[in-house]
Short mmCIF file of C-alpha atoms in Angstrom, two decimals:
data_model
loop_
_atom_site.label_atom_id
_atom_site.label_comp_id
_atom_site.label_asym_id
_atom_site.label_seq_id
_atom_site.Cartn_x
_atom_site.Cartn_y
_atom_site.Cartn_z
CA MET A 17 -20.24 -7.00 -19.52
CA ARG A 18 -23.42 -5.13 -18.92
CA PRO A 19 -26.45 -7.21 -19.22
CA GLY A 20 -27.90 -5.10 -22.06
CA HIS A 21 -31.72 -4.39 -22.35
CA LEU A 22 -33.76 -5.17 -19.32
CA ASN A 23 -37.48 -3.77 -19.52
CA GLY A 24 -36.22 -1.20 -22.22
CA GLU A 25 -33.45 0.29 -19.97
CA ARG A 26 -29.81 -0.39 -19.85
CA ALA A 27 -28.94 -1.90 -16.50
CA TYR A 28 -25.29 -0.92 -16.51
CA ILE A 29 -22.99 1.45 -18.33
CA GLY A 30 -19.95 -0.15 -19.98
CA GLY A 31 -19.14 -2.91 -22.29
CA MET A 32 -17.29 -6.12 -22.56
CA ASP A 33 -14.30 -6.89 -20.56
CA ASN A 34 -11.68 -9.59 -20.54
CA ASN A 35 -13.81 -11.70 -18.20
CA SER A 36 -16.86 -11.65 -20.42
CA LYS A 37 -17.73 -15.19 -21.30
CA VAL A 38 -18.20 -16.00 -24.89
CA ALA A 39 -19.74 -18.90 -26.60
CA PHE A 40 -19.15 -19.58 -30.32
CA LEU A 41 -21.29 -22.13 -32.22
CA GLY A 42 -20.27 -23.11 -35.64
CA LEU A 43 -16.67 -24.00 -36.57
CA GLY A 44 -16.78 -24.21 -40.23
CA ALA A 45 -14.40 -22.56 -42.62
CA MET A 46 -15.22 -19.28 -41.42
CA GLY A 47 -16.29 -19.83 -37.83
CA ALA A 48 -13.18 -21.66 -36.82
CA PRO A 49 -10.78 -18.85 -37.47
CA MET A 50 -13.18 -16.31 -35.96
CA ALA A 51 -13.46 -18.45 -32.85
CA ARG A 52 -9.58 -18.70 -32.66
CA ARG A 53 -9.33 -14.93 -32.63
CA VAL A 54 -11.71 -14.73 -29.61
CA ALA A 55 -9.58 -17.38 -27.83
CA ASP A 56 -6.39 -15.53 -28.74
CA ALA A 57 -7.84 -12.35 -27.34
CA GLY A 58 -8.15 -13.94 -23.88
CA TYR A 59 -11.88 -14.09 -23.62
CA PRO A 60 -13.15 -17.20 -21.66
CA LEU A 61 -14.46 -19.17 -24.63
CA THR A 62 -16.63 -22.20 -25.09
CA VAL A 63 -17.13 -23.62 -28.62
CA TRP A 64 -19.58 -25.95 -30.11
CA ASN A 65 -19.89 -27.62 -33.49
CA ARG A 66 -22.03 -30.42 -34.83
CA SER A 67 -19.06 -32.26 -36.03
CA ALA A 68 -17.03 -32.42 -32.84
CA GLY A 69 -13.74 -33.02 -34.59
CA LYS A 70 -13.65 -29.48 -35.97
CA ALA A 71 -13.34 -28.26 -32.38
CA ASP A 72 -9.97 -29.86 -31.93
CA GLY A 73 -7.47 -27.34 -30.47
CA PHE A 74 -10.00 -25.43 -28.50
CA ALA A 75 -9.72 -25.53 -24.74
CA THR A 76 -13.41 -25.81 -23.79
CA VAL A 77 -15.72 -27.70 -26.01
CA ALA A 78 -19.39 -28.19 -25.23
CA GLY A 79 -21.27 -31.28 -26.20
CA THR A 80 -24.42 -29.42 -26.96
CA PRO A 81 -25.52 -25.86 -27.87
CA THR A 82 -27.49 -25.62 -24.63
CA GLU A 83 -24.24 -26.58 -22.64
CA ALA A 84 -22.17 -24.05 -24.68
CA VAL A 85 -24.27 -20.86 -24.00
CA ARG A 86 -24.88 -21.68 -20.30
CA ASP A 87 -23.75 -18.56 -18.33
CA ALA A 88 -22.34 -16.90 -21.55
CA ASP A 89 -22.41 -13.30 -21.77
CA VAL A 90 -22.08 -13.32 -25.60
CA VAL A 91 -23.18 -16.03 -27.98
CA VAL A 92 -21.98 -15.96 -31.61
CA THR A 93 -23.60 -18.15 -34.08
CA MET A 94 -21.87 -18.85 -37.43
CA LEU A 95 -23.89 -21.51 -39.13
CA ALA A 96 -24.64 -22.75 -42.60
CA ASP A 97 -28.20 -21.58 -43.40
CA PRO A 98 -31.54 -20.49 -41.92
CA PRO A 99 -32.70 -24.08 -41.04
CA ALA A 100 -29.52 -24.59 -39.04
CA VAL A 101 -29.58 -21.32 -37.19
CA ARG A 102 -33.28 -21.88 -36.29
CA ALA A 103 -32.69 -25.36 -34.98
CA VAL A 104 -29.66 -24.43 -32.95
CA VAL A 105 -31.01 -21.13 -31.48
CA GLY A 106 -34.49 -22.84 -30.74
CA GLU A 107 -32.47 -25.44 -28.86
CA PHE A 108 -30.51 -23.20 -26.66
CA ALA A 109 -32.61 -19.97 -26.44
CA GLY A 110 -34.28 -20.97 -23.09
CA GLU A 111 -30.84 -21.40 -21.46
CA LEU A 112 -29.71 -17.74 -22.24
CA LYS A 113 -29.42 -15.69 -19.19
CA PRO A 114 -30.99 -12.23 -19.03
CA GLY A 115 -28.62 -9.65 -20.27
CA ALA A 116 -26.94 -11.94 -22.80
CA VAL A 117 -26.23 -10.81 -26.41
CA LEU A 118 -26.72 -13.10 -29.35
CA VAL A 119 -24.58 -12.07 -32.26
CA GLU A 120 -25.83 -13.87 -35.33
CA ALA A 121 -23.08 -13.86 -37.86
CA SER A 122 -24.46 -16.40 -40.45
CA THR A 123 -25.80 -15.49 -43.73
CA ILE A 124 -29.52 -16.12 -43.47
CA GLY A 125 -31.31 -12.95 -44.58
CA PRO A 126 -33.53 -10.50 -42.65
CA ASP A 127 -36.67 -12.78 -42.67
CA ALA A 128 -34.82 -15.47 -40.77
CA VAL A 129 -33.33 -12.92 -38.47
CA ARG A 130 -36.86 -11.77 -37.36
CA GLU A 131 -37.72 -15.42 -36.88
CA ILE A 132 -34.68 -15.89 -34.62
CA ALA A 133 -35.70 -12.72 -32.54
CA GLU A 134 -39.01 -14.40 -31.70
CA LEU A 135 -37.30 -17.33 -30.29
CA LEU A 136 -35.32 -15.30 -27.84
CA PRO A 137 -36.34 -14.65 -24.17
CA ALA A 138 -36.94 -11.22 -22.58
CA GLY A 139 -33.77 -9.52 -21.60
CA VAL A 140 -31.65 -11.04 -24.41
CA THR A 141 -30.41 -8.68 -27.04
CA LEU A 142 -30.03 -9.68 -30.70
CA VAL A 143 -27.30 -8.21 -33.06
CA ASP A 144 -27.07 -9.39 -36.58
CA ALA A 145 -23.49 -9.24 -37.89
CA PRO A 146 -22.89 -11.16 -41.07
CA VAL A 147 -19.52 -10.75 -42.61
CA MET A 148 -18.00 -10.12 -46.06
CA GLY A 149 -14.66 -11.75 -46.72
CA SER A 150 -13.22 -15.18 -47.01
CA VAL A 151 -11.20 -17.61 -44.85
CA ASP A 152 -7.91 -15.84 -45.26
CA LYS A 153 -9.50 -12.55 -43.98
CA ALA A 154 -11.32 -14.40 -41.20
CA ALA A 155 -7.98 -15.56 -39.86
CA SER A 156 -6.30 -12.20 -40.13
CA GLY A 157 -9.20 -10.23 -38.70
CA GLU A 158 -9.85 -8.26 -41.86
CA LEU A 159 -13.48 -9.19 -42.53
CA ASN A 160 -16.08 -6.42 -43.17
CA LEU A 161 -19.07 -6.95 -40.64
CA LEU A 162 -22.52 -5.62 -41.64
CA VAL A 163 -23.96 -4.94 -38.20
CA GLY A 164 -27.70 -4.27 -37.39
CA GLY A 165 -29.03 -3.64 -33.99
CA ASP A 166 -27.64 -2.31 -30.69
CA ALA A 167 -24.04 -3.61 -30.84
CA ASP A 168 -22.41 -0.99 -28.66
CA GLU A 169 -21.60 -3.46 -25.89
CA VAL A 170 -20.28 -6.11 -28.17
CA MET A 171 -17.96 -3.74 -30.25
CA PRO A 172 -14.84 -5.03 -28.67
CA LEU A 173 -15.64 -8.56 -29.82
CA LEU A 174 -16.84 -7.51 -33.19
CA GLU A 175 -13.70 -5.49 -33.90
CA LEU A 176 -11.55 -8.72 -33.35
CA PHE A 177 -13.01 -9.85 -36.75
CA GLY A 178 -12.47 -6.78 -38.79
CA THR A 179 -14.15 -3.50 -39.63
CA VAL A 180 -17.62 -2.88 -38.39
CA ARG A 181 -20.18 -1.15 -40.65
CA ARG A 182 -23.27 -0.08 -38.59
CA THR A 183 -26.36 -0.58 -40.84
CA GLY A 184 -29.39 0.38 -38.67
CA ALA A 185 -31.86 -1.77 -36.92
CA VAL A 186 -31.78 -5.46 -36.26
CA GLY A 187 -32.03 -7.27 -39.67
CA THR A 188 -30.53 -4.56 -41.73
CA GLY A 189 -27.13 -6.22 -41.57
CA ALA A 190 -28.44 -9.39 -42.74
CA ALA A 191 -30.31 -7.69 -45.61
CA LEU A 192 -27.39 -5.69 -46.79
CA LYS A 193 -25.27 -8.93 -46.81
CA ILE A 194 -27.80 -10.66 -49.20
CA VAL A 195 -27.70 -7.56 -51.40
CA MET A 196 -23.78 -7.50 -51.50
CA ILE A 197 -23.18 -11.17 -51.87
CA ASN A 198 -25.80 -11.52 -54.61
CA ALA A 199 -24.02 -8.81 -56.58
CA ILE A 200 -20.72 -10.51 -56.01
CA VAL A 201 -21.64 -14.00 -56.97
CA ASN A 202 -23.48 -12.82 -60.00
CA GLY A 203 -20.59 -10.74 -60.97
CA VAL A 204 -18.18 -13.69 -60.62
CA ALA A 205 -20.42 -15.79 -62.83
CA LEU A 206 -20.28 -12.99 -65.27
CA VAL A 207 -16.60 -12.99 -65.39
CA GLY A 208 -16.76 -16.80 -65.98
CA GLU A 209 -18.99 -16.32 -68.78
CA ALA A 210 -16.61 -13.70 -70.33
CA TYR A 211 -13.78 -16.23 -70.27
CA GLN A 212 -16.11 -18.79 -71.86
CA LEU A 213 -16.86 -16.50 -74.49
CA ALA A 214 -13.33 -15.44 -74.95
CA ASP A 215 -12.30 -19.07 -75.50
CA VAL A 216 -14.96 -19.44 -78.28
CA TYR A 217 -13.36 -16.48 -79.90
CA GLY A 218 -9.85 -17.86 -79.51
CA LEU A 219 -8.54 -14.87 -77.57
CA PRO A 220 -5.39 -15.37 -75.42
CA GLU A 221 -6.28 -15.70 -71.71
CA GLU A 222 -3.63 -13.29 -70.59
CA LEU A 223 -5.11 -10.57 -72.87
CA VAL A 224 -8.65 -11.06 -71.52
CA LYS A 225 -7.33 -11.09 -68.06
CA GLN A 226 -5.41 -7.73 -68.47
CA SER A 227 -8.33 -6.25 -70.19
CA LEU A 228 -10.67 -7.14 -67.34
CA ALA A 229 -8.32 -5.91 -64.86
CA GLY A 230 -8.40 -2.48 -66.48
CA SER A 231 -12.17 -2.53 -66.77
CA PRO A 232 -15.13 -1.48 -64.49
CA LEU A 233 -15.16 -5.29 -63.60
CA ALA A 234 -11.77 -5.27 -62.13
CA GLY A 235 -12.66 -6.17 -58.59
CA LEU A 236 -14.87 -9.03 -59.74
CA ALA A 237 -12.21 -10.25 -62.15
CA ALA A 238 -9.89 -10.21 -59.11
CA ARG A 239 -12.16 -12.30 -57.11
CA ALA A 240 -12.78 -14.67 -59.94
CA ALA A 241 -8.88 -15.34 -60.07
CA ALA A 242 -8.42 -15.35 -56.30
CA GLU A 243 -6.29 -17.86 -54.64
CA GLY A 244 -6.47 -18.87 -50.94
CA ALA A 245 -9.97 -17.72 -50.58
CA TYR A 246 -12.71 -20.25 -49.74
CA TYR A 247 -16.44 -19.46 -50.29
CA GLN A 248 -17.91 -22.66 -51.27
CA VAL A 249 -20.03 -22.82 -54.49
CA LYS A 250 -22.88 -24.53 -52.50
CA LEU A 251 -23.02 -21.56 -49.98
CA ALA A 252 -22.99 -19.10 -52.89
CA ALA A 253 -25.84 -20.94 -54.41
CA LYS A 254 -27.76 -20.92 -51.01
CA ASP A 255 -27.09 -17.07 -50.72
CA VAL A 256 -28.24 -16.39 -54.29
CA ASP A 257 -31.33 -18.41 -53.65
CA LEU A 258 -32.11 -16.35 -50.71
CA ALA A 259 -32.00 -13.17 -52.82
CA ALA A 260 -34.08 -14.78 -55.50
CA ARG A 261 -36.72 -15.78 -52.88
CA ALA A 262 -36.84 -12.21 -51.67
CA ALA A 263 -37.56 -10.51 -54.96
CA ASN A 264 -38.11 -11.08 -58.61
CA LEU A 265 -34.53 -11.44 -59.77
CA PRO A 266 -34.26 -13.25 -63.03
CA ILE A 267 -30.48 -12.93 -63.17
CA ALA A 268 -30.00 -14.30 -59.70
CA ARG A 269 -32.35 -17.22 -60.56
CA THR A 270 -30.34 -17.86 -63.71
CA VAL A 271 -26.98 -17.78 -61.74
CA HIS A 272 -28.37 -20.09 -59.18
CA ASP A 273 -29.08 -22.55 -61.95
CA ARG A 274 -25.54 -22.23 -63.17
CA LEU A 275 -24.14 -22.79 -59.68
CA THR A 276 -26.05 -25.89 -59.09
CA ALA A 277 -25.22 -27.27 -62.51
CA TYR A 278 -21.77 -28.36 -61.23
CA PRO A 279 -22.38 -30.59 -58.31
CA GLN A 280 -18.71 -31.56 -58.48
CA ALA A 281 -17.81 -27.98 -57.65
CA ALA A 282 -20.08 -27.71 -54.55
CA ASP A 283 -17.31 -27.59 -52.14
CA GLU A 284 -14.81 -25.54 -54.18
CA ASP A 285 -14.35 -21.70 -53.93
CA ILE A 286 -16.36 -19.70 -56.33
CA ALA A 287 -13.29 -18.67 -58.21
CA GLN A 288 -13.25 -22.31 -59.52
CA LEU A 289 -16.53 -21.47 -61.55
CA VAL A 290 -14.38 -19.98 -64.18
CA ARG A 291 -12.69 -23.32 -64.86
CA HIS A 292 -16.08 -25.16 -64.99
CA PHE A 293 -17.79 -22.57 -67.28
CA ARG A 294 -14.82 -22.86 -69.61
CA GLY A 295 -15.25 -26.56 -69.58
#
């Protein structure tokens, strides 16, 4: 692949090819199926995960983040939260070669993306590309990617994961992700409370379900009833907290309180909130 931006200019014309070396760091619920798609596409792939057992099945597994990114043309990070991303990128940043591209796909918000940019050496391009969708969509390559920055040269890789929406400058993808996910999580909580209220009134569940499906809340009601999706409540709480820290959002703060009120649900999909709300 072309080395990207060097001294403000493109050194080569072109993009990724099948020999471009990819490092994928973070093999959680979303990262693992995304990394498998990279491997299945035939790119030389090195993976790393803090819990080594999650790397089972991958051909080349690095022992450290620094080892993983050595000689990589493209590095993808898909980690849990801003502290994790800062720590891991801080560890490997000095090993990135000039011309490498870091694709930051975690949900960390624009402030953390700017902090990550400060860690990178000259000659390395940063693209923020958080994703919308759950584990099932990650496996099938049907995610929606919100991509900020100059991503032209890594489009072949990004398109393995799903549909790309270009959002503007670096950090705008991360910002839009927080906007979108905050609305969705708040909406799922709202649907959960609707069922809770319906129980108080003694309304049949099927009647409420059909009525919500025919309302402006149809999409959120479908997500609140989804099966096979896996977006953990603890990650939803983290994402809503990022939104509430960025602006005065009383609804988001209240939803965050509700999400964290059920520690037994922390590792469950957000659809299970309906069950917890209903008691």
